[in-house]
Amino acid sequence: MMDQSRGIYKSVLDAIGSTPLIKLSRLTKNLDGNILAKMEYLNPGFSKKDRIALQMIEEAEKSGVLKPGQTVVELTSGNTGTGLAIVCGVKGYPFVAVMSKGNTDERARMMRSLGAEVVLVEQIPGSTPGTVSGESLERVELQTQRIVEERGAFRCNQFDLMGNLNAWYSHAGREILQQTNGDFDAFCDFIGTGGTFAGLTKVFKEFDPSILCYIIEPINAAVLTGNKVISRGDHKIQGGGYSMSNLKFLNFVSIDGTLQVTDEEAYSTARKLANKEGIFAGPSSGANVHGALQLLKGPLQGKTVVVILCDSGLKYLSTDLWT
Ligand SMILES: Cc1ncc(COP(=O)(O)O)c(C=O)c1O
């Protein structure tokens, strides 16, 4: 909590959330409609996942499943791990992040710098460097389970703990409703765990059931669209698109539709966000904005679409996203 009388935060944890919402006027210049982008990469760990890290740890402390000083372990594509490294560091829990080697090196270095132990898991043979398929993720999952057992650790499982969904439902979603006065028509989101999509969809539809909520998937791993996985589902949009059709959080909401995005579309839109809007975000943010542009060019002409800008472009400096 902030010391209201002096405007001083007690720790960096109080700087999580309350991010700005920005109208992408340049990208929509020749279109009828608006895109409102929530700047989640301005969180202390430079991604939206700081929110769920804080929420999951605080819920676990409250319920007593996390004991003082107990080791926390989580499978991560880097962003939840960074959030957990920050939250666990400040609160005094040792933290182990288990991540595929398919994710960028910046993420591992950042987590280590924040005090985490980082365990990197080889991709499945034949994988393209810089991609994380569902099969590669299964390997990371097995390694995570092993470490949790060996260390008697608390598994901060972002695919399962309701703190993931609740962070979006109770905080970010309410911020967006307040920032917009509820005046928007749709929301679209590239999903990993589906926590962002489900938490926001739940709060938006409770406010106004006519708000349309769309899932975005990589074109070659569009399982929720009902498509077959192509080329093992390898793609370059880190943080999601794991071709999982059994995501727990999606059971809590209805889905109005799905959109597909290619690596090139996600990348080129992230580049346009940077050079047209001055917003330096990663490929999944590009995927989200591309989805919103598709909606404005198609069924939602003249409408307003909300998107999340998930993480910072700085996390991709070693990739071909930037020249
Ligand atoms: C950069 C990035 N984009 C998108 C996602 C997907 O978000 P969610 O797990 O809430 O579906 C993640 C999740 O790790 C992420 O790190």
Short mmCIF file of N, CA, C and O and ligand atoms in Angstrom, two decimals, residues 47-49 77 79-80 107 158 164 168 189-197 238-240 242 284-285 310-311 316, ligand 1:
data_model
loop_
_atom_site.label_atom_id
_atom_site.label_comp_id
_atom_site.label_asym_id
_atom_site.label_seq_id
_atom_site.Cartn_x
_atom_site.Cartn_y
_atom_site.Cartn_z
N SER A 47 6.35 -6.66 -17.77
CA SER A 47 5.30 -7.47 -18.40
C SER A 47 4.05 -7.50 -17.54
O SER A 47 4.08 -7.17 -16.35
N LYS A 48 2.97 -7.96 -18.19
CA LYS A 48 1.67 -8.08 -17.52
C LYS A 48 1.68 -9.11 -16.40
O LYS A 48 0.81 -9.12 -15.54
N LYS A 49 2.68 -10.01 -16.42
CA LYS A 49 2.67 -11.14 -15.50
C LYS A 49 3.04 -10.78 -14.07
O LYS A 49 2.88 -11.59 -13.16
N SER A 77 7.54 -18.81 -19.28
CA SER A 77 8.17 -18.42 -20.54
C SER A 77 9.04 -17.20 -20.26
O SER A 77 9.53 -16.56 -21.17
N ASN A 79 8.18 -14.36 -18.32
CA ASN A 79 7.52 -13.20 -17.73
C ASN A 79 6.92 -13.48 -16.36
O ASN A 79 7.11 -12.69 -15.42
N THR A 80 6.22 -14.60 -16.20
CA THR A 80 5.70 -14.93 -14.87
C THR A 80 6.88 -15.14 -13.93
O THR A 80 6.84 -14.74 -12.77
N ARG A 107 15.54 -13.13 -20.83
CA ARG A 107 14.62 -13.47 -19.73
C ARG A 107 15.35 -14.20 -18.62
O ARG A 107 15.17 -13.90 -17.44
N GLN A 158 0.72 -21.30 -12.72
CA GLN A 158 -0.09 -20.27 -13.37
C GLN A 158 -1.20 -20.84 -14.26
O GLN A 158 -2.13 -20.13 -14.63
N ASN A 164 -4.25 -16.27 -10.94
CA ASN A 164 -3.98 -15.82 -12.31
C ASN A 164 -5.22 -15.10 -12.87
O ASN A 164 -5.18 -13.91 -13.20
N TRP A 168 -6.68 -10.47 -13.16
CA TRP A 168 -7.31 -9.77 -14.29
C TRP A 168 -8.73 -9.36 -13.95
O TRP A 168 -9.17 -8.25 -14.26
N ASP A 189 -7.40 -11.33 -27.47
CA ASP A 189 -6.21 -11.64 -26.69
C ASP A 189 -5.54 -12.93 -27.15
O ASP A 189 -6.19 -13.97 -27.30
N PHE A 190 -4.24 -12.85 -27.36
CA PHE A 190 -3.38 -14.01 -27.67
C PHE A 190 -3.16 -14.77 -26.37
O PHE A 190 -2.64 -14.21 -25.40
N ILE A 191 -3.55 -16.04 -26.33
CA ILE A 191 -3.56 -16.72 -25.03
C ILE A 191 -2.43 -17.72 -24.83
O ILE A 191 -1.99 -18.39 -25.76
N GLY A 192 -2.02 -17.80 -23.56
CA GLY A 192 -1.06 -18.81 -23.11
C GLY A 192 -1.79 -19.69 -22.11
O GLY A 192 -2.33 -20.74 -22.45
N THR A 193 -1.85 -19.21 -20.85
CA THR A 193 -2.67 -19.92 -19.85
C THR A 193 -4.15 -19.63 -20.05
O THR A 193 -5.00 -20.35 -19.55
N GLY A 194 -4.45 -18.51 -20.69
CA GLY A 194 -5.83 -18.05 -20.83
C GLY A 194 -6.29 -17.24 -19.62
O GLY A 194 -7.44 -16.81 -19.57
N GLY A 195 -5.40 -16.99 -18.67
CA GLY A 195 -5.77 -16.23 -17.47
C GLY A 195 -6.19 -14.80 -17.78
O GLY A 195 -7.19 -14.31 -17.26
N THR A 196 -5.43 -14.17 -18.66
CA THR A 196 -5.78 -12.78 -19.04
C THR A 196 -7.14 -12.77 -19.72
O THR A 196 -8.03 -11.98 -19.36
N PHE A 197 -7.29 -13.66 -20.72
CA PHE A 197 -8.54 -13.69 -21.48
C PHE A 197 -9.73 -13.97 -20.56
O PHE A 197 -10.74 -13.26 -20.60
N GLN A 238 6.27 -15.62 -28.42
CA GLN A 238 6.56 -16.19 -27.11
C GLN A 238 5.52 -15.81 -26.07
O GLN A 238 5.01 -14.70 -26.07
N GLY A 239 5.22 -16.77 -25.19
CA GLY A 239 4.28 -16.51 -24.09
C GLY A 239 2.96 -17.22 -24.23
O GLY A 239 2.14 -17.21 -23.32
N GLY A 240 2.72 -17.84 -25.37
CA GLY A 240 1.42 -18.50 -25.55
C GLY A 240 1.36 -19.32 -26.81
O GLY A 240 2.40 -19.65 -27.39
N TYR A 242 0.22 -22.50 -27.19
CA TYR A 242 0.81 -23.80 -26.91
C TYR A 242 -0.03 -24.97 -27.45
O TYR A 242 0.16 -26.10 -27.03
N SER A 284 3.70 -10.80 -28.84
CA SER A 284 2.31 -11.12 -28.49
C SER A 284 1.47 -9.84 -28.44
O SER A 284 0.27 -9.86 -28.73
N SER A 285 2.11 -8.73 -28.12
CA SER A 285 1.39 -7.43 -28.19
C SER A 285 1.08 -7.13 -29.65
O SER A 285 -0.02 -6.65 -29.97
N CYS A 310 1.52 -6.84 -23.76
CA CYS A 310 1.91 -7.82 -22.74
C CYS A 310 3.28 -7.61 -22.14
O CYS A 310 3.46 -7.75 -20.93
N ASP A 311 4.28 -7.38 -22.98
CA ASP A 311 5.63 -7.22 -22.43
C ASP A 311 6.47 -6.29 -23.29
O ASP A 311 6.05 -5.87 -24.39
N TYR A 316 13.29 -8.86 -26.36
CA TYR A 316 13.49 -9.53 -27.64
C TYR A 316 14.66 -8.93 -28.43
O TYR A 316 14.73 -9.12 -29.64
C1 LIG B 1 4.48 -12.06 -23.52
C2 LIG B 1 3.25 -12.85 -23.20
N1 LIG B 1 2.18 -12.71 -23.99
C3 LIG B 1 1.05 -13.42 -23.76
C4 LIG B 1 0.97 -14.33 -22.71
C5 LIG B 1 -0.30 -15.11 -22.50
O1 LIG B 1 -1.03 -14.66 -21.36
P1 LIG B 1 -1.97 -15.64 -20.57
O2 LIG B 1 -1.12 -16.68 -19.92
O3 LIG B 1 -2.67 -14.79 -19.55
O4 LIG B 1 -2.92 -16.24 -21.54
C6 LIG B 1 2.07 -14.49 -21.85
C7 LIG B 1 2.04 -15.48 -20.78
O5 LIG B 1 3.06 -15.88 -20.25
C8 LIG B 1 3.24 -13.74 -22.11
O6 LIG B 1 4.33 -13.86 -21.34
#
